[in-house]
CSV table of N, CA and C in Angstrom, one decimal:
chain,number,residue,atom,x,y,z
A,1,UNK,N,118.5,163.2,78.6
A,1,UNK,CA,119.1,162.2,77.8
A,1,UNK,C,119.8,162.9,76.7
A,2,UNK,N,121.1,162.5,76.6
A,2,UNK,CA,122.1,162.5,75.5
A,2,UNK,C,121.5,162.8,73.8
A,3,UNK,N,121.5,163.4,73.4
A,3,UNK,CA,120.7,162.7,71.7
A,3,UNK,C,121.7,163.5,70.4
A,4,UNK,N,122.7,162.8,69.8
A,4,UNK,CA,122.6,163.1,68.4
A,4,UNK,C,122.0,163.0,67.5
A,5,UNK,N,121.8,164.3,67.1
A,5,UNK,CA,121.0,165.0,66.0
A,5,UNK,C,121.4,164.0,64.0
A,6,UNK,N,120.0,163.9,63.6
A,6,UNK,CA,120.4,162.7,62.5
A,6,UNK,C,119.9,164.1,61.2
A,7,UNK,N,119.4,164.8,61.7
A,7,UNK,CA,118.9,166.0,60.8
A,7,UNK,C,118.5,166.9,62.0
A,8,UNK,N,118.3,168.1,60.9
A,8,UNK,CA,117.9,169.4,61.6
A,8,UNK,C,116.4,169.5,62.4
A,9,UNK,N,116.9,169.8,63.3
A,9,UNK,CA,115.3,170.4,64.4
A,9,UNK,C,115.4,171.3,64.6
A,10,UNK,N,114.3,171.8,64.3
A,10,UNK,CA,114.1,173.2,64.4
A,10,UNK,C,113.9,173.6,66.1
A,11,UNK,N,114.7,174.8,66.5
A,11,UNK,CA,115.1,175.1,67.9
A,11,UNK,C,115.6,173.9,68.9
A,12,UNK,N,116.3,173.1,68.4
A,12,UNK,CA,116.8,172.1,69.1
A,12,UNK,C,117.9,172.0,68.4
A,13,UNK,N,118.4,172.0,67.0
A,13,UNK,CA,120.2,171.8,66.5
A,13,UNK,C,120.3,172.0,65.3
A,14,UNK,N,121.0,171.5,65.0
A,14,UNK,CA,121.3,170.7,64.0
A,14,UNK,C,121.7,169.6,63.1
A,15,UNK,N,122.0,168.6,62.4
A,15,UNK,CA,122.4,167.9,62.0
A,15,UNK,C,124.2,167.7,62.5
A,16,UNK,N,124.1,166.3,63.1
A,16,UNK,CA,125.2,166.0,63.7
A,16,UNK,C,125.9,166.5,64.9
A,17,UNK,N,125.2,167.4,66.0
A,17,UNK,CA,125.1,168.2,67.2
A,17,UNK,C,124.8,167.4,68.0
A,18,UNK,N,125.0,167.4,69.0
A,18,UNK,CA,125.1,166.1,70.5
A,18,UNK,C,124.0,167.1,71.6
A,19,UNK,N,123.0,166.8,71.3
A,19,UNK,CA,122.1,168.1,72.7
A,19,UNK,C,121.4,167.5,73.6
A,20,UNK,N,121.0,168.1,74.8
A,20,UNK,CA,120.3,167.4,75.7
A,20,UNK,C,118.8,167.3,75.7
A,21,UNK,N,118.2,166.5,76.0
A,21,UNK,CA,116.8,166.8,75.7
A,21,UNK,C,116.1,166.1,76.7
A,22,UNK,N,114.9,166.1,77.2
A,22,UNK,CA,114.3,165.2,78.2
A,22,UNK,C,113.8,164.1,77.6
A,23,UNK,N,113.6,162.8,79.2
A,23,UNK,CA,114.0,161.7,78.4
A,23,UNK,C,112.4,161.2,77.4
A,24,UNK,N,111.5,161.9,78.0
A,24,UNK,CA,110.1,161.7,77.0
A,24,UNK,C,109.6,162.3,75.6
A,25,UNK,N,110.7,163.4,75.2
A,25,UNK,CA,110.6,164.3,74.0
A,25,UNK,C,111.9,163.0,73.4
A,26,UNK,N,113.0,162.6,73.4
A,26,UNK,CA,113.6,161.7,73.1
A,26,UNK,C,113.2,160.5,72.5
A,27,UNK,N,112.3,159.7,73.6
A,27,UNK,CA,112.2,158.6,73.5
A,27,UNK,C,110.4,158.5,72.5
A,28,UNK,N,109.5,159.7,72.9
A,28,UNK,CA,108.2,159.7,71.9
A,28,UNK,C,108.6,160.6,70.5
A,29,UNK,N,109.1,161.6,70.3
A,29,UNK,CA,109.5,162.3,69.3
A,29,UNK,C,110.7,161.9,68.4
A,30,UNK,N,111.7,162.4,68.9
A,30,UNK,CA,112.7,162.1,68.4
A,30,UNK,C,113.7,160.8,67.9
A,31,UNK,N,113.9,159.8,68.7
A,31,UNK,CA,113.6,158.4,68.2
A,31,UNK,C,113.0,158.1,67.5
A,32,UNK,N,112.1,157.6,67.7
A,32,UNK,CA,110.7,157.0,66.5
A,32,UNK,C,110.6,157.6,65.3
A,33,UNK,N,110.5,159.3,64.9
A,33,UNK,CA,110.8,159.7,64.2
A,33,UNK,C,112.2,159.9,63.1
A,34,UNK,N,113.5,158.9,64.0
A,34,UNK,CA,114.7,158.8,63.4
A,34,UNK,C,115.2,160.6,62.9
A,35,UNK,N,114.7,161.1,63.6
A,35,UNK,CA,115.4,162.8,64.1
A,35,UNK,C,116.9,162.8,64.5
A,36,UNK,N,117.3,161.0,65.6
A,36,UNK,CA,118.7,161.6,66.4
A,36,UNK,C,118.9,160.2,66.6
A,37,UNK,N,119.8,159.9,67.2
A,37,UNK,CA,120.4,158.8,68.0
A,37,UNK,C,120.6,158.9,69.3
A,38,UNK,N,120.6,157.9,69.9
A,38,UNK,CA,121.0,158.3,71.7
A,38,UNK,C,122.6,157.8,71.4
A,39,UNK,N,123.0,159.0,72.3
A,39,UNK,CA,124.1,159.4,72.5
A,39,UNK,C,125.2,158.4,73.2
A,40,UNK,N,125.3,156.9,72.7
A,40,UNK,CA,126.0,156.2,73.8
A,40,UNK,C,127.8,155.8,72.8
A,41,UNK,N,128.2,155.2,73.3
A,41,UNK,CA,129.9,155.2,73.2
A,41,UNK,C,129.9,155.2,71.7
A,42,UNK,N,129.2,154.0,71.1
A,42,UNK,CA,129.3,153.5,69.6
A,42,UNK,C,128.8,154.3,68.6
A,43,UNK,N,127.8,155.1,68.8
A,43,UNK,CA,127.2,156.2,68.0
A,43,UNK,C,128.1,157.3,67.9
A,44,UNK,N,128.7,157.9,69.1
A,44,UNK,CA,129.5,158.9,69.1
A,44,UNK,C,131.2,158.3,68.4
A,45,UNK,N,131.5,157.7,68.4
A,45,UNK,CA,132.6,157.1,67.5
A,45,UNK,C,132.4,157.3,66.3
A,46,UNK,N,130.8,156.7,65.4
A,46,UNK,CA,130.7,156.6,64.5
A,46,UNK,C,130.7,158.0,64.2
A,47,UNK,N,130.3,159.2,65.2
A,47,UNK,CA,129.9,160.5,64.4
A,47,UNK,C,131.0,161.4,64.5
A,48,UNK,N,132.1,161.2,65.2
A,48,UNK,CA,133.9,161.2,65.3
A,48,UNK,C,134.3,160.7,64.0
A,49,UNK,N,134.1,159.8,63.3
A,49,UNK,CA,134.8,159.4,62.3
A,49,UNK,C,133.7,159.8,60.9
A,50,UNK,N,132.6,160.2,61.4
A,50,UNK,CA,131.7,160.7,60.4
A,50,UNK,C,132.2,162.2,59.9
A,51,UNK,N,132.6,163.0,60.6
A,51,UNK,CA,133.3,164.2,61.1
A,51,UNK,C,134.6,164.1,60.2
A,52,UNK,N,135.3,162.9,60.1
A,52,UNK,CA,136.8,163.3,59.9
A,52,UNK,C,136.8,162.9,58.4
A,53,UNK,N,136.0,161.8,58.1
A,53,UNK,CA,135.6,161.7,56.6
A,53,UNK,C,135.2,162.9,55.8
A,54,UNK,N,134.3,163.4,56.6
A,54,UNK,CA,133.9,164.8,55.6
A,54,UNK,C,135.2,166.1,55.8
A,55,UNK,N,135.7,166.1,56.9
A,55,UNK,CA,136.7,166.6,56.5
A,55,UNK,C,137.9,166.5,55.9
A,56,UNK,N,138.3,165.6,56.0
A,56,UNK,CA,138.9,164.9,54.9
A,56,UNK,C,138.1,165.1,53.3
A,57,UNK,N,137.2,164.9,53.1
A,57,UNK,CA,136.8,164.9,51.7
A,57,UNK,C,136.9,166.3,51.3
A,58,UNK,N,136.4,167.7,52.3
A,58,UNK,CA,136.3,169.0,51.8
A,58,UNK,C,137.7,169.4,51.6
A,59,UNK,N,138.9,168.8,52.7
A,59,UNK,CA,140.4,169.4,52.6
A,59,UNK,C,140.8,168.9,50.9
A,60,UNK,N,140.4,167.7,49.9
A,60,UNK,CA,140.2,167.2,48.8
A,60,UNK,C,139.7,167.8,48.0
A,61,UNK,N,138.6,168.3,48.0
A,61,UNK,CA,138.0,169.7,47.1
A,61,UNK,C,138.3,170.5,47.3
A,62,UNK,N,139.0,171.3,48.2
A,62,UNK,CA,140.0,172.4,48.0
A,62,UNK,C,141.3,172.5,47.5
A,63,UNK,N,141.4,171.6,47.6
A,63,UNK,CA,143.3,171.0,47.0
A,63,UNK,C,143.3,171.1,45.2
A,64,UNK,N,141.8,170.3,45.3
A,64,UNK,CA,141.4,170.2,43.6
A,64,UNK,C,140.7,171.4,43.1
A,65,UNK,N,140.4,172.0,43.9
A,65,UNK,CA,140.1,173.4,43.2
A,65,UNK,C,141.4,174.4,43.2
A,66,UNK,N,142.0,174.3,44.2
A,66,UNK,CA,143.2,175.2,44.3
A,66,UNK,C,144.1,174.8,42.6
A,67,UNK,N,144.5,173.4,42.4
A,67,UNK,CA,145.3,172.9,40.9
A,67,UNK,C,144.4,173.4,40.0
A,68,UNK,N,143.0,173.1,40.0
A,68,UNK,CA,142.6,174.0,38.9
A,68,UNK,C,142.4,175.8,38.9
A,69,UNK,N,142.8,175.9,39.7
A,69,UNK,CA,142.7,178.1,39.7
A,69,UNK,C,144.6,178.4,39.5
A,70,UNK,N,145.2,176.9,39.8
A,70,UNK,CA,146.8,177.5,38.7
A,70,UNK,C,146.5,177.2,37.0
A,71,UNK,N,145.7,176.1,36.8
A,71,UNK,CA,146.0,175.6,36.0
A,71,UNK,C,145.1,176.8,34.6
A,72,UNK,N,143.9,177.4,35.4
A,72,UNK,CA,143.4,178.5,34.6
A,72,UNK,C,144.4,179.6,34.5
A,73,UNK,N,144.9,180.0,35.4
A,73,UNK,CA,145.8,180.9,35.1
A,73,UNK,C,146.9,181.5,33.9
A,74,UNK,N,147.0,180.2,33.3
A,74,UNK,CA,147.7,179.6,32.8
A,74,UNK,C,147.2,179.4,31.0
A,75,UNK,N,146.0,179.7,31.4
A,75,UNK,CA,145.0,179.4,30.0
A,75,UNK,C,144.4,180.8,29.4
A,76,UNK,N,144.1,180.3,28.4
A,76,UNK,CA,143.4,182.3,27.4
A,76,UNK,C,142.5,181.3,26.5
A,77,UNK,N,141.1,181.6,26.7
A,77,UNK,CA,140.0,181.8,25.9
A,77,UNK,C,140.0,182.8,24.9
A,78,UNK,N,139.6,182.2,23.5
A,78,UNK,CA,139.3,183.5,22.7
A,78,UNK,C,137.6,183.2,22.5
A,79,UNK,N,137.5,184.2,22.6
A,79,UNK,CA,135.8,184.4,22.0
A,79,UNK,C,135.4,185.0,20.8
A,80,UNK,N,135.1,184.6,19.6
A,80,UNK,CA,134.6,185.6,19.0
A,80,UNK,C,133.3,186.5,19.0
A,81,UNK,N,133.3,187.8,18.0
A,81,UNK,CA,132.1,188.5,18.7
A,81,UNK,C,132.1,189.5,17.1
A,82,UNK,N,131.0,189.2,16.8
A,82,UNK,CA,130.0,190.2,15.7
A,82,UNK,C,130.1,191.9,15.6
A,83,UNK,N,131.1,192.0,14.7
A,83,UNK,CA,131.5,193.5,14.4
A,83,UNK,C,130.9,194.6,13.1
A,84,UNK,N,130.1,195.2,13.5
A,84,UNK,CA,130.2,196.0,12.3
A,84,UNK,C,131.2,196.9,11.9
A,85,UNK,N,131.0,198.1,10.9
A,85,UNK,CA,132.5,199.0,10.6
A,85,UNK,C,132.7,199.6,11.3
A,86,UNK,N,133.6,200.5,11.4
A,86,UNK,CA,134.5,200.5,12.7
A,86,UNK,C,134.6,200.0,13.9
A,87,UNK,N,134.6,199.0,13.7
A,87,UNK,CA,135.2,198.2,15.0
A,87,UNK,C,133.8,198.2,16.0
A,88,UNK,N,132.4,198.6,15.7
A,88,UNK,CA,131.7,198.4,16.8
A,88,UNK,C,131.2,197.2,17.0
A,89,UNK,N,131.0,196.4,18.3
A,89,UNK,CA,130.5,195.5,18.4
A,89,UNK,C,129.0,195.4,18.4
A,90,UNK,N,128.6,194.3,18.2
A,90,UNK,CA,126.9,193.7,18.5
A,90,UNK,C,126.7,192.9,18.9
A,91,UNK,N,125.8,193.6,20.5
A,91,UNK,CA,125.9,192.3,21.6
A,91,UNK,C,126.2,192.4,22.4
A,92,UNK,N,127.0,191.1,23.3
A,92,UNK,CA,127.8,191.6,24.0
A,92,UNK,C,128.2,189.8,24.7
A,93,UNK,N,129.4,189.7,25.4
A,93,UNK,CA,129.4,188.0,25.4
A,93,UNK,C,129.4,187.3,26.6
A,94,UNK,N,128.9,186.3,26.6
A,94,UNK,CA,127.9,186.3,28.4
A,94,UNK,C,128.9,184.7,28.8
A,95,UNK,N,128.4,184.4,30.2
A,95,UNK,CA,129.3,183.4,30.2
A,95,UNK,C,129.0,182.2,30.0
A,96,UNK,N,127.9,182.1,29.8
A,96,UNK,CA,127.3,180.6,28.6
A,96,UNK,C,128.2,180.7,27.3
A,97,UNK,N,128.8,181.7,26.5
A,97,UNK,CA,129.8,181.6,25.7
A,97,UNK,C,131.2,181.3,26.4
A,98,UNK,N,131.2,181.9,27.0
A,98,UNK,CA,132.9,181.5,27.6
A,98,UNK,C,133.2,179.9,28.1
A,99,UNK,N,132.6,179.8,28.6
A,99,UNK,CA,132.0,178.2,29.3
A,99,UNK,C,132.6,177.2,28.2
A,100,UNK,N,131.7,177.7,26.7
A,100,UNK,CA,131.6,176.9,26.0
A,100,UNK,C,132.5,176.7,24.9
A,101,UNK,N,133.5,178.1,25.3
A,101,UNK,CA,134.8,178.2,24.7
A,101,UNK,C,136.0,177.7,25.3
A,102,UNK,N,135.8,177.8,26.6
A,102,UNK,CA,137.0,176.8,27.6
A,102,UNK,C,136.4,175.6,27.3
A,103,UNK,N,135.4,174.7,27.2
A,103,UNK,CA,135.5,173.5,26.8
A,103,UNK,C,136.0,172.8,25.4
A,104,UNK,N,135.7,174.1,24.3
A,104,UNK,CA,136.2,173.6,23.0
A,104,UNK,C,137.8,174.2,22.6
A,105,UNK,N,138.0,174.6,23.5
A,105,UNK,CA,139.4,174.9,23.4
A,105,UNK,C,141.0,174.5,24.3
A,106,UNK,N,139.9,174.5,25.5
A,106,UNK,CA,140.9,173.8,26.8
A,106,UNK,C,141.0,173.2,27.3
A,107,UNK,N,139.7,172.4,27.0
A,107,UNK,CA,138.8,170.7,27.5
A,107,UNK,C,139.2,171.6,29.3
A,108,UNK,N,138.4,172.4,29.3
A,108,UNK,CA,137.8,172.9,30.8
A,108,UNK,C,136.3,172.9,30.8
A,109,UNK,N,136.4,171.3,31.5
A,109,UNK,CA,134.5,171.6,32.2
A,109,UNK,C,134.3,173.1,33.7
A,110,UNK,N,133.7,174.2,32.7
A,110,UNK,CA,133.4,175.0,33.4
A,110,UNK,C,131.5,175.5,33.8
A,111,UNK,N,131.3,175.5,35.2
A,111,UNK,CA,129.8,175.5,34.9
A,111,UNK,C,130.0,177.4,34.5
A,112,UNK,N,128.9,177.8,34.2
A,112,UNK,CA,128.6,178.9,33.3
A,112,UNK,C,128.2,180.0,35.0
A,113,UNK,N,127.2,179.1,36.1
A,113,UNK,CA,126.8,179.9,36.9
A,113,UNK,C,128.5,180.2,37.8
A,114,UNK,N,129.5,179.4,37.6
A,114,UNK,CA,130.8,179.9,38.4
A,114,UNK,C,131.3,181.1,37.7
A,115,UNK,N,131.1,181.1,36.1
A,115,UNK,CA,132.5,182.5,35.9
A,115,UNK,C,131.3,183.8,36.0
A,116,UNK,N,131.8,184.5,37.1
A,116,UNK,CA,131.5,185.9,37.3
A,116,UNK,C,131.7,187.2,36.5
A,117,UNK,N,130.7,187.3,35.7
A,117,UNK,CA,131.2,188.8,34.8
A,117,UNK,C,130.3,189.9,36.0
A,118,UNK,N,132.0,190.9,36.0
A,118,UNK,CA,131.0,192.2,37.2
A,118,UNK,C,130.2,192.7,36.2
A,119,UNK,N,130.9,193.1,34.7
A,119,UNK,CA,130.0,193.4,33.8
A,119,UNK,C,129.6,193.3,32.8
A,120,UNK,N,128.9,192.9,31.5
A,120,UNK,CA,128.9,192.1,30.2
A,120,UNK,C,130.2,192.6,28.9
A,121,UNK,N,130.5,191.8,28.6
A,121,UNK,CA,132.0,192.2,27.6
A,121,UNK,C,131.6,192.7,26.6
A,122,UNK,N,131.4,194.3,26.4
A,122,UNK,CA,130.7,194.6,24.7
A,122,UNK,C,131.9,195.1,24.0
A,123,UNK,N,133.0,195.3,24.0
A,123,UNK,CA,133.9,195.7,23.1
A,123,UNK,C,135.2,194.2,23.1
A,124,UNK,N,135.9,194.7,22.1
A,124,UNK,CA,137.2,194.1,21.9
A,124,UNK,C,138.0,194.0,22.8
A,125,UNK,N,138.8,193.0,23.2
A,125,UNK,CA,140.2,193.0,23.7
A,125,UNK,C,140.3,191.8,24.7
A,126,UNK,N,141.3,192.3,26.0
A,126,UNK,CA,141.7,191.3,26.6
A,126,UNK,C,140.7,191.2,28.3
A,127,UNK,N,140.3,190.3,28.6
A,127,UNK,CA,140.0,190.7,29.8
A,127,UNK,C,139.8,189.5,30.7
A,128,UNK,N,140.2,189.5,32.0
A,128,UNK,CA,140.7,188.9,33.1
A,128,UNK,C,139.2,188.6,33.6
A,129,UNK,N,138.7,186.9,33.9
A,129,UNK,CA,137.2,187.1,34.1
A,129,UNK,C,137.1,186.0,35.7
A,130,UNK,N,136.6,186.6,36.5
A,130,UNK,CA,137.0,185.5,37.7
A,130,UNK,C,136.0,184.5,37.7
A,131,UNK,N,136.6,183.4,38.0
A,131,UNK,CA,135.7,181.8,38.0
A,131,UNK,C,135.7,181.5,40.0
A,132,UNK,N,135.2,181.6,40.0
A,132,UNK,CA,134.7,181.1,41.5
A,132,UNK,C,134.5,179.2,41.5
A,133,UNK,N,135.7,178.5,41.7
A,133,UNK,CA,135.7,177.5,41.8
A,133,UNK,C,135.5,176.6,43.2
A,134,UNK,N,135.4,177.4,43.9
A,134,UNK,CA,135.6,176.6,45.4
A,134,UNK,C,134.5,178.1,46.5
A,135,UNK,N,134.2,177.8,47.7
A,135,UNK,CA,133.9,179.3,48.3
A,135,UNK,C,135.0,179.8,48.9
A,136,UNK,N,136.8,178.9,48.7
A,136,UNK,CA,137.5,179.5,49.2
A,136,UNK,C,138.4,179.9,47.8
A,137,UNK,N,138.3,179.2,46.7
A,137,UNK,CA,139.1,179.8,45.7
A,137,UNK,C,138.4,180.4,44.6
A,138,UNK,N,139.0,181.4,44.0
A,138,UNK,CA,138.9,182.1,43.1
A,138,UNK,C,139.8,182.5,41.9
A,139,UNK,N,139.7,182.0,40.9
A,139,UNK,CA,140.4,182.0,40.0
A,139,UNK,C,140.5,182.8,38.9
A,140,UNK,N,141.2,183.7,38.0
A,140,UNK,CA,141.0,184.4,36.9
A,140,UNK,C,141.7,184.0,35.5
A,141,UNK,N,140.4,183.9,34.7
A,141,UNK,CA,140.8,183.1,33.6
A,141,UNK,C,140.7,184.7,32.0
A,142,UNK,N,142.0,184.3,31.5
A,142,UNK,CA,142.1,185.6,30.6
A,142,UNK,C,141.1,185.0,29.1
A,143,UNK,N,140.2,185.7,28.8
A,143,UNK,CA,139.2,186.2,28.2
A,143,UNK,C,139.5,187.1,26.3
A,144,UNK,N,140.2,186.7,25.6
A,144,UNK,CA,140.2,187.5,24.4
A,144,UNK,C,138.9,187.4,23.5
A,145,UNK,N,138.5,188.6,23.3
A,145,UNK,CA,137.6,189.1,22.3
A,145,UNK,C,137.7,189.2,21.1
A,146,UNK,N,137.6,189.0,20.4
A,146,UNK,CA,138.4,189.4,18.7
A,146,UNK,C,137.1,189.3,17.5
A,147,UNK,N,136.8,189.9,16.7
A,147,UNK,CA,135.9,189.8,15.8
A,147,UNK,C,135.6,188.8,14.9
A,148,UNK,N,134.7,187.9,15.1
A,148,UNK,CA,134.3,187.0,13.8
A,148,UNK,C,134.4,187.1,12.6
Protein backbone atom coordinates (compact mmCIF):
# COMPACT_ATOMS: atom_id res chain seq x y z
CA UNK A 1 0.00 0.00 0.00
CA UNK A 2 0.72 3.53 -1.13
CA UNK A 3 1.26 5.80 2.10
CA UNK A 4 2.08 9.51 2.46
CA UNK A 5 4.14 10.36 5.10
CA UNK A 6 2.17 13.11 7.68
CA UNK A 7 5.47 13.23 9.84
CA UNK A 8 8.71 11.64 10.11
CA UNK A 9 9.33 7.73 10.71
CA UNK A 10 12.03 6.78 11.67
CA UNK A 11 13.61 4.23 8.82
CA UNK A 12 10.63 4.60 6.80
CA UNK A 13 10.83 8.65 5.44
CA UNK A 14 10.01 11.46 5.96
CA UNK A 15 7.50 14.03 6.28
CA UNK A 16 5.63 14.50 3.03
CA UNK A 17 7.48 11.32 1.06
CA UNK A 18 5.04 8.89 -0.78
CA UNK A 19 6.58 5.13 0.42
CA UNK A 20 5.50 1.72 0.18
CA UNK A 21 4.64 -0.12 3.02
CA UNK A 22 2.72 -3.41 3.69
CA UNK A 23 -0.87 -3.31 3.79
CA UNK A 24 -0.95 -4.41 7.88
CA UNK A 25 1.99 -1.95 9.10
CA UNK A 26 -0.35 0.78 7.14
CA UNK A 27 -3.51 0.01 8.13
CA UNK A 28 -2.50 -1.16 12.30
CA UNK A 29 0.36 1.40 12.74
CA UNK A 30 0.49 4.02 10.58
CA UNK A 31 -3.12 5.12 10.05
CA UNK A 32 -4.49 5.04 13.39
CA UNK A 33 -1.57 6.66 14.58
CA UNK A 34 -2.11 9.60 11.85
CA UNK A 35 1.79 8.94 10.80
CA UNK A 36 0.63 9.15 6.85
CA UNK A 37 -2.24 9.09 4.49
CA UNK A 38 -3.14 6.48 1.96
CA UNK A 39 -1.93 7.49 -1.07
CA UNK A 40 -5.06 7.94 -3.37
CA UNK A 41 -5.74 10.71 -6.22
CA UNK A 42 -7.12 13.49 -3.62
CA UNK A 43 -4.44 13.27 -0.99
CA UNK A 44 -1.68 13.34 -3.55
CA UNK A 45 -3.18 16.64 -5.19
CA UNK A 46 -3.43 18.01 -1.87
CA UNK A 47 0.35 17.24 -1.20
CA UNK A 48 1.21 18.71 -4.94
CA UNK A 49 -0.20 21.82 -4.02
CA UNK A 50 1.10 21.49 -0.36
CA UNK A 51 4.62 21.45 -2.10
CA UNK A 52 4.07 24.47 -4.29
CA UNK A 53 2.71 26.71 -1.42
CA UNK A 54 5.79 26.18 0.50
CA UNK A 55 7.68 26.84 -2.34
CA UNK A 56 6.23 29.57 -3.18
CA UNK A 57 6.50 30.98 0.31
CA UNK A 58 10.48 30.12 0.74
CA UNK A 59 11.05 31.75 -3.16
CA UNK A 60 9.21 34.96 -0.78
CA UNK A 61 11.72 34.83 2.00
CA UNK A 62 14.44 34.90 -0.20
CA UNK A 63 13.37 37.79 -2.30
CA UNK A 64 12.83 39.57 1.16
CA UNK A 65 15.97 38.72 2.46
CA UNK A 66 17.79 39.44 -0.66
CA UNK A 67 16.05 43.69 -0.47
CA UNK A 68 17.15 43.65 2.90
CA UNK A 69 21.14 42.56 2.33
CA UNK A 70 20.90 45.79 -0.46
CA UNK A 71 19.27 47.75 1.74
CA UNK A 72 22.08 47.06 4.69
CA UNK A 73 24.61 47.67 2.34
CA UNK A 74 23.68 50.82 2.10
CA UNK A 75 23.55 51.57 5.90
CA UNK A 76 26.57 52.45 8.74
CA UNK A 77 26.02 51.78 12.38
CA UNK A 78 28.04 53.81 14.83
CA UNK A 79 28.72 52.28 18.07
CA UNK A 80 30.15 53.89 20.74
CA UNK A 81 32.92 52.40 22.97
CA UNK A 82 34.78 53.40 26.39
CA UNK A 83 38.26 54.92 25.79
CA UNK A 84 40.95 55.61 28.07
CA UNK A 85 44.21 57.92 27.16
CA UNK A 86 45.66 57.19 24.32
CA UNK A 87 43.11 56.04 22.42
CA UNK A 88 42.99 52.55 24.28
CA UNK A 89 39.79 50.93 24.33
CA UNK A 90 37.85 49.01 27.24
CA UNK A 91 36.01 46.06 26.31
CA UNK A 92 35.20 45.30 23.40
CA UNK A 93 31.57 45.48 21.32
CA UNK A 94 29.54 42.36 20.89
CA UNK A 95 26.52 42.02 18.69
CA UNK A 96 23.76 42.55 21.23
CA UNK A 97 25.23 46.17 20.81
CA UNK A 98 25.10 46.45 17.20
CA UNK A 99 21.60 44.88 17.02
CA UNK A 100 20.64 47.51 19.23
CA UNK A 101 22.32 50.22 17.39
CA UNK A 102 20.72 49.31 13.85
CA UNK A 103 17.46 49.50 15.65
CA UNK A 104 17.96 52.93 17.22
CA UNK A 105 19.45 54.25 14.37
CA UNK A 106 18.08 52.48 11.20
CA UNK A 107 14.83 51.15 12.48
CA UNK A 108 16.53 47.62 11.48
CA UNK A 109 14.99 44.77 13.37
CA UNK A 110 18.09 42.75 13.54
CA UNK A 111 18.20 39.38 15.63
CA UNK A 112 21.75 39.62 17.55
CA UNK A 113 22.27 35.51 16.94
CA UNK A 114 22.35 36.61 12.83
CA UNK A 115 25.30 39.33 12.81
CA UNK A 116 28.48 37.24 12.79
CA UNK A 117 31.55 38.67 14.45
CA UNK A 118 34.66 36.29 13.21
CA UNK A 119 36.16 38.31 15.92
CA UNK A 120 35.14 40.75 18.90
CA UNK A 121 35.70 44.66 17.92
CA UNK A 122 38.30 45.95 20.60
CA UNK A 123 39.75 48.99 18.90
CA UNK A 124 38.49 52.00 16.85
CA UNK A 125 37.40 52.35 13.36
CA UNK A 126 35.50 51.12 10.49
CA UNK A 127 34.45 47.58 10.05
CA UNK A 128 32.46 45.55 7.61
CA UNK A 129 30.33 42.88 9.97
CA UNK A 130 28.36 40.09 8.04
CA UNK A 131 24.60 39.51 9.01
CA UNK A 132 23.47 36.16 7.77
CA UNK A 133 19.86 36.90 6.82
CA UNK A 134 18.64 34.05 4.92
CA UNK A 135 20.91 30.37 4.59
CA UNK A 136 21.20 31.65 1.12
CA UNK A 137 22.02 35.43 1.83
CA UNK A 138 24.55 37.13 3.45
CA UNK A 139 24.81 40.56 3.96
CA UNK A 140 27.55 43.06 5.23
CA UNK A 141 26.61 45.86 7.35
CA UNK A 142 29.46 48.70 7.91
CA UNK A 143 30.13 48.93 11.65
CA UNK A 144 31.89 52.45 13.08
CA UNK A 145 33.53 52.51 16.35
CA UNK A 146 34.23 55.81 17.74
CA UNK A 147 34.72 56.70 21.46
CA UNK A 148 32.12 57.84 23.95
Amino acid sequence: MKVILLQDVKSLGKQGEIVNVNDGYARNFILPKKLGLEANAKNLNDLKLQKANEEKKAKELLEAAQELAKELETKEVIVGMKCGEGGKAFGSVSSKEIATAAKAQCDLDLDKKKIQLPEAIKALGVYEVPVKLHPKVTAKLKVKVTPE
